[in-house]
PDB file of C-alpha atoms in Angstrom:
ATOM      1  CA  MET A 289      20.151   7.207   6.406  1.00  0.00           C
ATOM      2  CA  LYS A 290      19.825  10.538   4.725  1.00  0.00           C
ATOM      3  CA  ILE A 291      20.790  10.865   1.103  1.00  0.00           C
ATOM      4  CA  THR A 292      22.051  14.289   0.217  1.00  0.00           C
ATOM      5  CA  SER A 293      22.522  15.890  -3.162  1.00  0.00           C
ATOM      6  CA  ASP A 294      24.989  18.416  -4.532  1.00  0.00           C
ATOM      7  CA  VAL A 295      22.356  20.009  -6.749  1.00  0.00           C
ATOM      8  CA  GLN A 296      22.436  23.246  -4.767  1.00  0.00           C
ATOM      9  CA  ASN A 297      26.186  23.523  -5.323  1.00  0.00           C
ATOM     10  CA  PHE A 298      25.904  22.850  -9.046  1.00  0.00           C
ATOM     11  CA  SER A 299      25.776  25.811 -11.392  1.00  0.00           C
ATOM     12  CA  VAL A 300      25.407  25.999 -15.148  1.00  0.00           C
ATOM     13  CA  ARG A 301      27.517  28.579 -16.954  1.00  0.00           C
ATOM     14  CA  SER A 302      26.378  29.669 -20.383  1.00  0.00           C
ATOM     15  CA  SER A 303      28.945  30.521 -23.033  1.00  0.00           C
ATOM     16  CA  LEU A 304      26.676  33.338 -24.229  1.00  0.00           C
ATOM     17  CA  PRO A 305      27.000  36.859 -22.818  1.00  0.00           C
ATOM     18  CA  VAL A 306      24.357  37.752 -20.261  1.00  0.00           C
ATOM     19  CA  ARG A 307      22.793  40.390 -22.524  1.00  0.00           C
ATOM     20  CA  ALA A 308      22.568  37.967 -25.430  1.00  0.00           C
ATOM     21  CA  SER A 309      20.977  35.347 -23.196  1.00  0.00           C
ATOM     22  CA  ALA A 310      18.385  37.851 -22.019  1.00  0.00           C
ATOM     23  CA  GLU A 311      17.596  38.850 -25.596  1.00  0.00           C
ATOM     24  CA  ARG A 312      17.014  35.226 -26.529  1.00  0.00           C
ATOM     25  CA  VAL A 313      14.653  34.702 -23.624  1.00  0.00           C
ATOM     26  CA  GLU A 314      12.629  37.830 -24.415  1.00  0.00           C
ATOM     27  CA  GLY A 315       9.850  36.891 -26.802  1.00  0.00           C
ATOM     28  CA  ALA A 316      10.708  33.204 -26.653  1.00  0.00           C
ATOM     29  CA  GLU A 317       7.165  32.403 -25.577  1.00  0.00           C
ATOM     30  CA  THR A 318       5.813  33.478 -28.935  1.00  0.00           C
ATOM     31  CA  GLN A 319       8.686  32.447 -31.186  1.00  0.00           C
ATOM     32  CA  ASN A 320       9.470  29.073 -29.622  1.00  0.00           C
ATOM     33  CA  PRO A 321       6.478  27.935 -27.560  1.00  0.00           C
ATOM     34  CA  VAL A 322       7.277  25.194 -25.079  1.00  0.00           C
ATOM     35  CA  SER A 323       5.537  21.904 -25.780  1.00  0.00           C
ATOM     36  CA  PHE A 324       5.310  18.766 -23.681  1.00  0.00           C
ATOM     37  CA  SER A 325       5.171  15.242 -24.978  1.00  0.00           C
ATOM     38  CA  PRO A 326       2.035  13.171 -24.350  1.00  0.00           C
ATOM     39  CA  GLU A 327       4.148  10.936 -22.126  1.00  0.00           C
ATOM     40  CA  SER A 328       5.279  13.793 -19.872  1.00  0.00           C
ATOM     41  CA  LEU A 329       1.751  15.177 -19.668  1.00  0.00           C
ATOM     42  CA  SER A 330       0.425  11.744 -18.756  1.00  0.00           C
ATOM     43  CA  ILE A 331       3.021  11.376 -16.001  1.00  0.00           C
ATOM     44  CA  SER A 332       2.143  14.814 -14.651  1.00  0.00           C
ATOM     45  CA  GLU A 333      -1.554  13.935 -14.593  1.00  0.00           C
ATOM     46  CA  GLU A 334      -0.812  10.669 -12.801  1.00  0.00           C
ATOM     47  CA  ILE A 335       1.183  12.514 -10.138  1.00  0.00           C
ATOM     48  CA  VAL A 336      -1.629  15.015  -9.611  1.00  0.00           C
ATOM     49  CA  ASP A 337      -4.210  12.218  -9.452  1.00  0.00           C
ATOM     50  CA  ALA A 338      -2.095  10.242  -6.980  1.00  0.00           C
ATOM     51  CA  LYS A 339      -1.682  13.252  -4.704  1.00  0.00           C
ATOM     52  CA  ALA A 340      -5.406  13.996  -4.802  1.00  0.00           C
ATOM     53  CA  LEU A 341      -6.314  10.389  -4.031  1.00  0.00           C
ATOM     54  CA  HIS A 342      -3.701  10.213  -1.290  1.00  0.00           C
ATOM     55  CA  ALA A 343      -5.164  13.305   0.359  1.00  0.00           C
ATOM     56  CA  LYS A 344      -8.665  11.809   0.337  1.00  0.00           C
ATOM     57  CA  ILE A 345      -7.568   8.493   1.859  1.00  0.00           C
ATOM     58  CA  TYR A 346      -4.649   9.368   4.123  1.00  0.00           C
ATOM     59  CA  GLY A 347      -4.893  13.140   4.510  1.00  0.00           C
ATOM     60  CA  THR A 348      -6.718  15.229   7.108  1.00  0.00           C
ATOM     61  CA  PRO A 349      -9.344  14.102   7.707  1.00  0.00           C
ATOM     62  CA  ALA A 350      -8.420  10.624   6.534  1.00  0.00           C
ATOM     63  CA  LEU A 351     -10.964   8.161   5.171  1.00  0.00           C
ATOM     64  CA  ALA A 352     -11.065   6.272   8.484  1.00  0.00           C
ATOM     65  CA  ASP A 353     -11.502   9.560  10.381  1.00  0.00           C
ATOM     66  CA  ARG A 354     -14.518  10.487   8.278  1.00  0.00           C
ATOM     67  CA  ILE A 355     -16.142   7.142   9.003  1.00  0.00           C
ATOM     68  CA  SER A 356     -15.468   7.511  12.731  1.00  0.00           C
ATOM     69  CA  TYR A 357     -16.917  11.021  12.712  1.00  0.00           C
ATOM     70  CA  SER A 358     -20.037   9.766  10.942  1.00  0.00           C
ATOM     71  CA  PHE A 359     -20.465   7.005  13.522  1.00  0.00           C
ATOM     72  CA  PHE A 360     -20.125   9.251  16.549  1.00  0.00           C
ATOM     73  CA  LYS A 361     -22.436  11.820  14.971  1.00  0.00           C
ATOM     74  CA  LEU A 362     -25.184   9.327  14.135  1.00  0.00           C
ATOM     75  CA  GLY A 363     -24.684   6.925  17.014  1.00  0.00           C
ATOM     76  CA  TYR A 364     -24.717   3.142  16.823  1.00  0.00           C
ATOM     77  CA  GLU A 365     -28.342   2.729  15.745  1.00  0.00           C
ATOM     78  CA  GLY A 366     -28.241   5.688  13.401  1.00  0.00           C
ATOM     79  CA  PHE A 367     -25.109   4.389  11.705  1.00  0.00           C
ATOM     80  CA  LEU A 368     -26.753   1.002  11.179  1.00  0.00           C
ATOM     81  CA  GLN A 369     -29.611   2.725   9.371  1.00  0.00           C
ATOM     82  CA  LYS A 370     -27.322   3.900   6.581  1.00  0.00           C
ATOM     83  CA  ALA A 371     -28.788   2.886   3.251  1.00  0.00           C
ATOM     84  CA  PRO A 372     -26.806   1.538   0.308  1.00  0.00           C
ATOM     85  CA  PRO A 373     -26.671   3.570  -2.915  1.00  0.00           C
ATOM     86  CA  GLU A 374     -29.805   3.261  -5.031  1.00  0.00           C
ATOM     87  CA  THR A 375     -27.724   1.975  -7.931  1.00  0.00           C
ATOM     88  CA  TYR A 376     -26.566  -1.068  -5.966  1.00  0.00           C
ATOM     89  CA  THR A 377     -27.752  -4.532  -6.893  1.00  0.00           C
ATOM     90  CA  ALA A 378     -29.197  -6.816  -4.224  1.00  0.00           C
ATOM     91  CA  ASP A 379     -25.810  -8.489  -3.696  1.00  0.00           C
ATOM     92  CA  GLU A 380     -24.009  -5.154  -3.494  1.00  0.00           C
ATOM     93  CA  ALA A 381     -26.580  -3.838  -1.023  1.00  0.00           C
ATOM     94  CA  GLU A 382     -26.094  -6.927   1.135  1.00  0.00           C
ATOM     95  CA  ARG A 383     -22.337  -6.381   1.066  1.00  0.00           C
ATOM     96  CA  PHE A 384     -22.789  -2.752   2.057  1.00  0.00           C
ATOM     97  CA  ASN A 385     -25.032  -3.682   4.987  1.00  0.00           C
ATOM     98  CA  LYS A 386     -22.483  -6.214   6.221  1.00  0.00           C
ATOM     99  CA  VAL A 387     -19.749  -3.581   6.061  1.00  0.00           C
ATOM    100  CA  VAL A 388     -21.850  -1.047   7.974  1.00  0.00           C
ATOM    101  CA  SER A 389     -22.616  -3.634  10.662  1.00  0.00           C
ATOM    102  CA  TYR A 390     -18.945  -4.577  10.906  1.00  0.00           C
ATOM    103  CA  LEU A 391     -17.805  -0.965  11.245  1.00  0.00           C
ATOM    104  CA  ALA A 392     -20.552  -0.094  13.736  1.00  0.00           C
ATOM    105  CA  ASN A 393     -19.635  -2.958  16.052  1.00  0.00           C
ATOM    106  CA  LEU A 394     -15.942  -2.187  15.716  1.00  0.00           C
ATOM    107  CA  LEU A 395     -16.356   1.510  16.493  1.00  0.00           C
ATOM    108  CA  GLU A 396     -18.798   0.826  19.317  1.00  0.00           C
ATOM    109  CA  ARG A 397     -16.229  -1.295  21.157  1.00  0.00           C
ATOM    110  CA  ARG A 398     -13.475   1.281  20.627  1.00  0.00           C
ATOM    111  CA  GLU A 399     -10.928  -1.507  20.908  1.00  0.00           C
ATOM    112  CA  LEU A 400      -7.937  -2.463  18.825  1.00  0.00           C
ATOM    113  CA  GLU A 401      -9.053  -4.949  16.199  1.00  0.00           C
ATOM    114  CA  VAL A 402      -7.114  -8.154  16.772  1.00  0.00           C
ATOM    115  CA  ASP A 403      -9.192 -10.586  14.722  1.00  0.00           C
ATOM    116  CA  PRO A 404     -10.134  -9.189  11.293  1.00  0.00           C
ATOM    117  CA  SER A 405     -12.252 -12.210  10.322  1.00  0.00           C
ATOM    118  CA  ASN A 406     -15.481 -10.234  10.807  1.00  0.00           C
ATOM    119  CA  ASN A 407     -14.446  -7.853   8.055  1.00  0.00           C
ATOM    120  CA  PRO A 408     -16.529  -8.728   4.956  1.00  0.00           C
ATOM    121  CA  PHE A 409     -13.466  -8.148   2.783  1.00  0.00           C
ATOM    122  CA  TRP A 410     -11.122 -10.306   4.827  1.00  0.00           C
ATOM    123  CA  GLY A 411      -9.823 -13.167   2.713  1.00  0.00           C
ATOM    124  CA  MET A 412      -9.251 -11.112  -0.415  1.00  0.00           C
ATOM    125  CA  GLY A 413      -5.769 -10.542  -1.810  1.00  0.00           C
ATOM    126  CA  ARG A 414      -3.980  -7.260  -1.233  1.00  0.00           C
ATOM    127  CA  ASP A 415      -4.295  -6.095  -4.846  1.00  0.00           C
ATOM    128  CA  ALA A 416      -8.074  -6.519  -4.717  1.00  0.00           C
ATOM    129  CA  LEU A 417      -8.285  -4.705  -1.389  1.00  0.00           C
ATOM    130  CA  VAL A 418      -6.264  -1.763  -2.696  1.00  0.00           C
ATOM    131  CA  ALA A 419      -8.465  -1.609  -5.793  1.00  0.00           C
ATOM    132  CA  ILE A 420     -11.560  -1.313  -3.594  1.00  0.00           C
ATOM    133  CA  GLU A 421      -9.916   1.165  -1.233  1.00  0.00           C
ATOM    134  CA  GLN A 422      -9.058   3.504  -4.106  1.00  0.00           C
ATOM    135  CA  ASP A 423     -12.234   3.059  -6.172  1.00  0.00           C
ATOM    136  CA  GLU A 424     -14.377   6.119  -5.468  1.00  0.00           C
ATOM    137  CA  LYS A 425     -16.890   5.358  -8.221  1.00  0.00           C
ATOM    138  CA  ASN A 426     -18.007   1.828  -7.445  1.00  0.00           C
ATOM    139  CA  TYR A 427     -17.675   1.592  -3.655  1.00  0.00           C
ATOM    140  CA  THR A 428     -18.909   3.684  -0.756  1.00  0.00           C
ATOM    141  CA  GLU A 429     -16.557   5.246   1.773  1.00  0.00           C
ATOM    142  CA  GLU A 430     -17.683   2.654   4.313  1.00  0.00           C
ATOM    143  CA  GLU A 431     -16.689  -0.202   2.010  1.00  0.00           C
ATOM    144  CA  ARG A 432     -13.420   1.435   1.088  1.00  0.00           C
ATOM    145  CA  CYS A 433     -12.615   1.932   4.763  1.00  0.00           C
ATOM    146  CA  ALA A 434     -13.280  -1.746   5.479  1.00  0.00           C
ATOM    147  CA  ALA A 435     -11.017  -2.745   2.580  1.00  0.00           C
ATOM    148  CA  LEU A 436      -8.314  -0.423   3.902  1.00  0.00           C
ATOM    149  CA  ARG A 437      -8.532  -2.080   7.326  1.00  0.00           C
ATOM    150  CA  ALA A 438      -8.216  -5.560   5.814  1.00  0.00           C
ATOM    151  CA  LYS A 439      -5.212  -4.409   3.799  1.00  0.00           C
ATOM    152  CA  ALA A 440      -3.591  -2.937   6.891  1.00  0.00           C
ATOM    153  CA  HIS A 441      -3.914  -6.292   8.656  1.00  0.00           C
ATOM    154  CA  LEU A 442      -2.244  -8.081   5.742  1.00  0.00           C
ATOM    155  CA  ASP A 443       0.608  -5.588   5.809  1.00  0.00           C
ATOM    156  CA  ASN A 444       0.992  -5.941   9.562  1.00  0.00           C
ATOM    157  CA  ASP A 445       1.073  -9.743   9.379  1.00  0.00           C
ATOM    158  CA  TYR A 446       3.641  -9.588   6.579  1.00  0.00           C
ATOM    159  CA  PHE A 447       6.063  -7.350   8.451  1.00  0.00           C
ATOM    160  CA  THR A 448       5.463  -9.062  11.793  1.00  0.00           C
ATOM    161  CA  ARG A 449       6.821 -12.301  10.338  1.00  0.00           C
ATOM    162  CA  LEU A 450       9.820 -10.605   8.782  1.00  0.00           C
ATOM    163  CA  ILE A 451      10.678  -8.715  11.962  1.00  0.00           C
ATOM    164  CA  GLU A 452      10.267 -11.818  14.121  1.00  0.00           C
ATOM    165  CA  HIS A 453      12.674 -13.687  11.863  1.00  0.00           C
ATOM    166  CA  ALA A 454      15.219 -10.852  11.970  1.00  0.00           C
ATOM    167  CA  VAL A 455      15.041 -10.648  15.773  1.00  0.00           C
ATOM    168  CA  SER A 456      15.221 -14.393  16.387  1.00  0.00           C
ATOM    169  CA  SER A 457      17.914 -15.173  13.806  1.00  0.00           C
ATOM    170  CA  GLY A 458      19.938 -11.976  13.682  1.00  0.00           C
ATOM    171  CA  ASP A 459      19.562 -12.088   9.888  1.00  0.00           C
ATOM    172  CA  ASP A 460      17.850  -8.956   8.613  1.00  0.00           C
ATOM    173  CA  ARG A 461      18.367  -9.627   4.902  1.00  0.00           C
ATOM    174  CA  PRO A 462      14.840 -11.028   4.397  1.00  0.00           C
ATOM    175  CA  LEU A 463      13.401  -8.023   6.224  1.00  0.00           C
ATOM    176  CA  PHE A 464      15.106  -5.556   3.895  1.00  0.00           C
ATOM    177  CA  LYS A 465      14.315  -7.655   0.814  1.00  0.00           C
ATOM    178  CA  GLY A 466      10.684  -7.990   1.852  1.00  0.00           C
ATOM    179  CA  TYR A 467      10.455  -4.258   2.447  1.00  0.00           C
ATOM    180  CA  LEU A 468      11.895  -3.527  -1.004  1.00  0.00           C
ATOM    181  CA  GLU A 469       9.317  -5.773  -2.649  1.00  0.00           C
ATOM    182  CA  TYR A 470       6.600  -4.125  -0.599  1.00  0.00           C
ATOM    183  CA  LEU A 471       7.634  -0.657  -1.759  1.00  0.00           C
ATOM    184  CA  ASP A 472       7.808  -1.831  -5.374  1.00  0.00           C
ATOM    185  CA  HIS A 473       4.213  -3.084  -5.266  1.00  0.00           C
ATOM    186  CA  LEU A 474       2.613   0.018  -3.767  1.00  0.00           C
ATOM    187  CA  THR A 475       0.294   2.139  -5.868  1.00  0.00           C
ATOM    188  CA  PRO A 476       1.369   5.742  -6.571  1.00  0.00           C
ATOM    189  CA  ALA A 477      -1.028   7.015  -3.891  1.00  0.00           C
ATOM    190  CA  GLU A 478       0.270   4.538  -1.295  1.00  0.00           C
ATOM    191  CA  ARG A 479       3.861   5.327  -2.180  1.00  0.00           C
ATOM    192  CA  LEU A 480       3.335   8.920  -1.050  1.00  0.00           C
ATOM    193  CA  ASN A 481       3.158   7.632   2.532  1.00  0.00           C
ATOM    194  CA  TYR A 482       6.912   7.031   2.380  1.00  0.00           C
ATOM    195  CA  PRO A 483       9.902   9.329   1.797  1.00  0.00           C
ATOM    196  CA  ALA A 484      10.980   9.652  -1.832  1.00  0.00           C
ATOM    197  CA  ASN A 485      14.359   8.089  -1.037  1.00  0.00           C
ATOM    198  CA  GLU A 486      12.975   5.218   1.026  1.00  0.00           C
ATOM    199  CA  ARG A 487      13.731   2.564  -1.570  1.00  0.00           C
ATOM    200  CA  GLU A 488      17.310   3.707  -2.073  1.00  0.00           C
ATOM    201  CA  LYS A 489      17.848   3.716   1.683  1.00  0.00           C
ATOM    202  CA  VAL A 490      16.495   0.186   2.154  1.00  0.00           C
ATOM    203  CA  ALA A 491      18.411  -1.102  -0.884  1.00  0.00           C
ATOM    204  CA  SER A 492      21.599   0.256   0.690  1.00  0.00           C
ATOM    205  CA  GLN A 493      20.787  -1.484   3.968  1.00  0.00           C
ATOM    206  CA  LEU A 494      20.186  -4.754   2.122  1.00  0.00           C
ATOM    207  CA  ALA A 495      23.486  -4.407   0.258  1.00  0.00           C
ATOM    208  CA  THR A 496      25.304  -3.877   3.557  1.00  0.00           C
ATOM    209  CA  ALA A 497      23.604  -6.895   5.120  1.00  0.00           C
ATOM    210  CA  GLU A 498      24.432  -9.078   2.109  1.00  0.00           C
ATOM    211  CA  ALA A 499      28.058  -7.939   2.228  1.00  0.00           C
ATOM    212  CA  GLU A 500      28.199  -9.184   5.805  1.00  0.00           C
ATOM    213  CA  LYS A 501      26.120 -12.370   5.551  1.00  0.00           C
ATOM    214  CA  GLY A 502      26.241 -13.278   1.875  1.00  0.00           C
ATOM    215  CA  SER A 503      23.894 -12.647  -1.021  1.00  0.00           C
ATOM    216  CA  LEU A 504      20.343 -13.938  -0.962  1.00  0.00           C
ATOM    217  CA  PRO A 505      19.403 -16.579  -3.563  1.00  0.00           C
ATOM    218  CA  GLU A 506      18.855 -15.046  -6.996  1.00  0.00           C
ATOM    219  CA  ASP A 507      15.136 -15.820  -7.121  1.00  0.00           C
ATOM    220  CA  PHE A 508      14.513 -15.036  -3.453  1.00  0.00           C
ATOM    221  CA  SER A 509      11.112 -13.366  -3.107  1.00  0.00           C
ATOM    222  CA  LEU A 510       8.759 -12.801  -0.214  1.00  0.00           C
ATOM    223  CA  TRP A 511       5.948 -10.866  -1.848  1.00  0.00           C
ATOM    224  CA  LYS A 512       3.759 -13.921  -2.380  1.00  0.00           C
ATOM    225  CA  TYR A 513       3.472 -14.182   1.392  1.00  0.00           C
ATOM    226  CA  ILE A 514       1.624 -10.881   1.603  1.00  0.00           C
ATOM    227  CA  ASN A 515      -1.628 -12.820   1.194  1.00  0.00           C
ATOM    228  CA  TRP A 516      -0.903 -15.604   3.631  1.00  0.00           C
ATOM    229  CA  ASP A 517      -3.257 -16.154   6.534  1.00  0.00           C
ATOM    230  CA  PRO A 518      -1.882 -14.746   9.821  1.00  0.00           C
ATOM    231  CA  LYS A 519      -1.925 -18.256  11.287  1.00  0.00           C
ATOM    232  CA  GLY A 520       0.468 -19.438   8.597  1.00  0.00           C
ATOM    233  CA  ARG A 521       4.205 -19.786   9.072  1.00  0.00           C
ATOM    234  CA  LEU A 522       6.761 -18.067   6.892  1.00  0.00           C
ATOM    235  CA  ASN A 523       9.422 -20.683   6.221  1.00  0.00           C
ATOM    236  CA  LEU A 524      12.349 -18.370   5.583  1.00  0.00           C
ATOM    237  CA  GLU A 525      14.827 -21.127   6.321  1.00  0.00           C
ATOM    238  CA  ALA A 526      13.639 -23.032   3.265  1.00  0.00           C
ATOM    239  CA  LEU A 527      13.747 -19.915   1.113  1.00  0.00           C
ATOM    240  CA  LEU A 528      17.265 -19.037   2.209  1.00  0.00           C
ATOM    241  CA  ASP A 529      18.542 -22.470   1.243  1.00  0.00           C
ATOM    242  CA  PRO A 530      17.930 -22.907  -2.510  1.00  0.00           C
ATOM    243  CA  SER A 531      18.969 -26.563  -2.272  1.00  0.00           C
ATOM    244  CA  SER A 532      16.062 -27.252   0.056  1.00  0.00           C
ATOM    245  CA  ALA A 533      12.598 -27.541  -1.412  1.00  0.00           C
ATOM    246  CA  GLU A 534      10.131 -25.235   0.276  1.00  0.00           C
ATOM    247  CA  PRO A 535       7.206 -27.091   1.901  1.00  0.00           C
ATOM    248  CA  THR A 536       3.997 -26.709  -0.048  1.00  0.00           C
ATOM    249  CA  PRO A 537       1.463 -24.550   1.792  1.00  0.00           C
ATOM    250  CA  VAL A 538      -1.745 -26.376   2.682  1.00  0.00           C
ATOM    251  CA  ILE A 539      -5.227 -24.959   2.736  1.00  0.00           C
ATOM    252  CA  GLU A 540      -7.223 -25.647   5.871  1.00  0.00           C
ATOM    253  CA  ALA A 541     -10.621 -27.159   5.380  1.00  0.00           C
ATOM    254  CA  GLY A 542     -13.440 -24.807   6.270  1.00  0.00           C
ATOM    255  CA  SER A 543     -16.991 -23.929   5.441  1.00  0.00           C
ATOM    256  CA  ALA A 544     -18.144 -23.698   1.858  1.00  0.00           C
ATOM    257  CA  ASP A 545     -18.052 -19.918   2.134  1.00  0.00           C
ATOM    258  CA  ASP A 546     -14.410 -20.041   3.165  1.00  0.00           C
ATOM    259  CA  GLN A 547     -13.319 -22.196   0.251  1.00  0.00           C
ATOM    260  CA  GLY A 548     -13.707 -19.416  -2.269  1.00  0.00           C
ATOM    261  CA  SER A 549     -10.953 -17.269  -0.842  1.00  0.00           C
ATOM    262  CA  SER A 550      -8.234 -19.963  -0.833  1.00  0.00           C
ATOM    263  CA  ARG A 551      -6.385 -18.473   2.106  1.00  0.00           C
ATOM    264  CA  LEU A 552      -2.966 -20.082   2.307  1.00  0.00           C
ATOM    265  CA  ARG A 553      -2.045 -21.568   5.675  1.00  0.00           C
TER     266      ARG A 553
END
């Protein structure tokens, strides 16, 4: 759906004569200097920062492209020899080495990553992964790339469930609702990956679907499932029926290392 605007057809007519208008404009820079509020300046700076960060992560070359280029330039063994920053603590250096090993093995195989469990950052929530991905001061590009990959898997699992439900049930309301929540939780830099009118378009699609199939429950939300383990099941049937209590997710028993992440199953 394409949303159009009549801005181009809109004209403002001043009640002042053209000559008088021109005289007012001349010298206005010195007599009435334009000033911007701190709020507007802050917003402008945030937009500039978001665009700059977006270009570094998703632009050309993208963050993942730079890591791939480094790997193919250095080779497998050379890539493994990358040293952590001198400012890193012992724990941070160990984390860096694990990330480098993970990326080297992944790039060496040149295969689509199906199981992300080897990613040192797998098991963290999406917010934490995004924070790492966008933190240029405290994490290396290798670590940020690994966090980006883990985040991408979470996103893929999230939408895979929603799409599967829409296809199997013919009910696409949860898909549109889940997409709206997803868009609302993106950072400014991430949001630049989508058209400016994407939210309005999806909201319109949801409204159409609800007009046909009925409104979703008032408190219906899917965003909490963004951090569910891919082996988990999204019980949309329970969510769609507010009179039915949703089954409580269980946490699978695992090693002591796994218990810290509390991955919902």
